């Protein structure tokens, strides 16, 4: 039996999680999935109800669960709050609190969606890469940081910092993932300018010696951004720091047609993971039954595979989603001319229907 903390969060988070819960309910009732759910608050919704974007009750619940399923956080109404109270802070603190240092962001092009990509089909067809992003250090968390007065004017500053051990552990994760894939790691940095990246590169070279079966290459981040849109199929595993991973993963996601299709996992040393779609809370379409729930349902599949040792259920969900796409059903973000456009709820129902086959 597994115990999951469900955190819908803000904006479309509520709707997409609701569809994912339909899938869990169906598998619990009909296929002995044996998943117990605990419900909690995070983000702006948590702030409105408790005054904090990450209430202590959510942290306590996380420690008592096997994994977290998260929707998304953020929204216009909370943008003017003090930084520490903003929804994003809830997400970042949760990552840090659970030490979820390895963020896995696969970018896979579903053949049915080749037309939905803004890139030519021949550039993206068959695309299957994964970004391994360091998630609990780097410039996101480095000290000192702040905005203060210097020389009579405002001065803003952040620090890009990495301990060698932090680079080592994300390096090991990347190489181990590559061993199960095409055995190629591309480490992305800006070592031509930044000392922290010089260290990053040295440590990656050192770690690589433990994995003689995996090829290590290096790329500067500006070039990597260009290569991702020019020839994305050259990549197998990309390993990179927190900020570069944030930027490159949105870019990689778009290669696949829609950010609405991509799940992610953030895991710690013990295999505990937080699973969430790559996309954000999309307040502009929230509550309108327009959001694509598939990235969240695929995040559940990733959880079953990576944290709960139930790969058979993960496969079952993936097959069902492929089935729905094969039938031509699409939410608006992934639709082209000849598709049947459906809403968030209908897409959830279709996946449950397909699970019955
Ligand atoms: C992501 C998001 C977050 C990040 C935001 C919401 C804090 O963009 O998960 O990529 O920057 O890490
Ligand atoms: Mg991002």
Tab-separated table of N, CA, C and O in Angstrom, residues 1 7 25 33 64 75 98 124 128 132 134-135 152 154 156 161 213 222 225-226 236 252 258 267-268 271 275 325 352:
chain	number	residue	atom	x	y	z
A	1	UNK	N	0.826	-1.202	0.000
A	1	UNK	CA	0.000	0.000	0.000
A	1	UNK	C	0.863	1.256	0.000
A	1	UNK	O	1.861	1.312	0.704
A	7	UNK	N	-1.375	17.615	-3.574
A	7	UNK	CA	-1.329	19.069	-3.415
A	7	UNK	C	-1.736	19.735	-4.728
A	7	UNK	O	-0.887	19.995	-5.582
A	25	UNK	N	-8.722	6.683	-8.563
A	25	UNK	CA	-9.939	6.040	-8.047
A	25	UNK	C	-10.286	4.805	-8.868
A	25	UNK	O	-10.616	3.756	-8.328
A	33	UNK	N	-4.787	-0.996	-7.040
A	33	UNK	CA	-3.631	-0.085	-6.998
A	33	UNK	C	-3.197	0.143	-5.553
A	33	UNK	O	-2.004	0.303	-5.279
A	64	UNK	N	5.264	11.997	6.162
A	64	UNK	CA	4.580	10.731	6.474
A	64	UNK	C	4.095	9.990	5.240
A	64	UNK	O	3.516	8.916	5.352
A	75	UNK	N	-0.187	32.704	-9.226
A	75	UNK	CA	-1.349	33.415	-9.773
A	75	UNK	C	-1.156	34.903	-9.580
A	75	UNK	O	-0.440	35.333	-8.679
A	98	UNK	N	12.434	18.561	1.503
A	98	UNK	CA	12.504	17.117	1.254
A	98	UNK	C	13.807	16.735	0.533
A	98	UNK	O	13.997	15.583	0.163
A	124	UNK	N	11.960	16.974	-35.050
A	124	UNK	CA	11.510	16.506	-33.730
A	124	UNK	C	10.980	15.075	-33.694
A	124	UNK	O	10.859	14.497	-32.612
A	128	UNK	N	13.393	12.011	-27.863
A	128	UNK	CA	13.290	11.389	-26.542
A	128	UNK	C	14.548	11.762	-25.762
A	128	UNK	O	15.564	11.084	-25.846
A	132	UNK	N	18.190	16.473	-16.622
A	132	UNK	CA	18.386	16.198	-15.200
A	132	UNK	C	18.871	17.506	-14.584
A	132	UNK	O	20.016	17.921	-14.792
A	134	UNK	N	19.566	20.070	-11.422
A	134	UNK	CA	19.821	20.176	-9.986
A	134	UNK	C	18.754	21.111	-9.409
A	134	UNK	O	18.485	22.168	-9.959
A	135	UNK	N	18.123	20.733	-8.289
A	135	UNK	CA	16.907	21.446	-7.902
A	135	UNK	C	16.932	22.127	-6.536
A	135	UNK	O	16.029	22.884	-6.215
A	152	UNK	N	23.968	54.906	-2.757
A	152	UNK	CA	22.832	55.778	-2.996
A	152	UNK	C	21.827	55.255	-4.011
A	152	UNK	O	20.944	55.996	-4.439
A	154	UNK	N	19.519	51.481	-5.450
A	154	UNK	CA	19.170	50.111	-5.101
A	154	UNK	C	20.072	49.126	-5.824
A	154	UNK	O	20.450	49.344	-6.987
A	156	UNK	N	20.571	44.896	-6.478
A	156	UNK	CA	19.997	43.556	-6.339
A	156	UNK	C	21.079	42.519	-6.555
A	156	UNK	O	21.935	42.685	-7.434
A	161	UNK	N	25.910	29.264	-6.262
A	161	UNK	CA	26.868	28.496	-5.463
A	161	UNK	C	26.617	26.999	-5.596
A	161	UNK	O	25.462	26.567	-5.686
A	213	UNK	N	31.077	3.238	-19.364
A	213	UNK	CA	30.165	2.888	-20.464
A	213	UNK	C	29.356	4.094	-20.950
A	213	UNK	O	28.636	4.003	-21.941
A	222	UNK	N	24.465	28.705	-23.707
A	222	UNK	CA	23.922	29.453	-24.854
A	222	UNK	C	23.882	28.566	-26.100
A	222	UNK	O	22.888	28.525	-26.834
A	225	UNK	N	21.056	25.988	-25.808
A	225	UNK	CA	19.733	26.529	-26.158
A	225	UNK	C	19.555	26.497	-27.675
A	225	UNK	O	18.500	26.114	-28.194
A	226	UNK	N	20.628	26.863	-28.366
A	226	UNK	CA	20.562	26.867	-29.834
A	226	UNK	C	20.434	25.438	-30.380
A	226	UNK	O	19.594	25.159	-31.237
A	236	UNK	N	20.756	12.899	-25.357
A	236	UNK	CA	20.148	11.783	-24.637
A	236	UNK	C	19.810	12.279	-23.223
A	236	UNK	O	18.657	12.538	-22.913
A	252	UNK	N	12.897	22.691	-24.132
A	252	UNK	CA	12.784	21.294	-24.567
A	252	UNK	C	11.325	20.852	-24.607
A	252	UNK	O	10.903	20.119	-25.497
A	258	UNK	N	3.577	20.688	-26.952
A	258	UNK	CA	2.907	21.439	-25.893
A	258	UNK	C	3.523	21.114	-24.560
A	258	UNK	O	3.820	19.963	-24.255
A	267	UNK	N	13.331	13.959	-7.118
A	267	UNK	CA	13.553	12.873	-6.150
A	267	UNK	C	14.752	13.145	-5.250
A	267	UNK	O	15.669	13.886	-5.606
A	268	UNK	N	14.712	12.528	-4.065
A	268	UNK	CA	15.851	12.642	-3.160
A	268	UNK	C	16.631	11.328	-3.123
A	268	UNK	O	16.328	10.387	-3.863
A	271	UNK	N	14.743	8.017	-2.791
A	271	UNK	CA	13.729	7.645	-3.780
A	271	UNK	C	12.385	8.304	-3.534
A	271	UNK	O	11.448	8.119	-4.299
A	275	UNK	N	5.985	14.607	-7.746
A	275	UNK	CA	5.688	14.458	-9.166
A	275	UNK	C	4.719	15.543	-9.581
A	275	UNK	O	3.695	15.750	-8.928
A	325	UNK	N	-5.128	9.467	-27.575
A	325	UNK	CA	-4.551	10.300	-28.640
A	325	UNK	C	-4.787	9.650	-30.005
A	325	UNK	O	-5.106	10.327	-30.987
A	352	UNK	N	-9.859	7.393	-18.341
A	352	UNK	CA	-10.444	6.328	-17.508
A	352	UNK	C	-11.127	5.284	-18.399
A	352	UNK	O	-10.961	4.074	-18.187
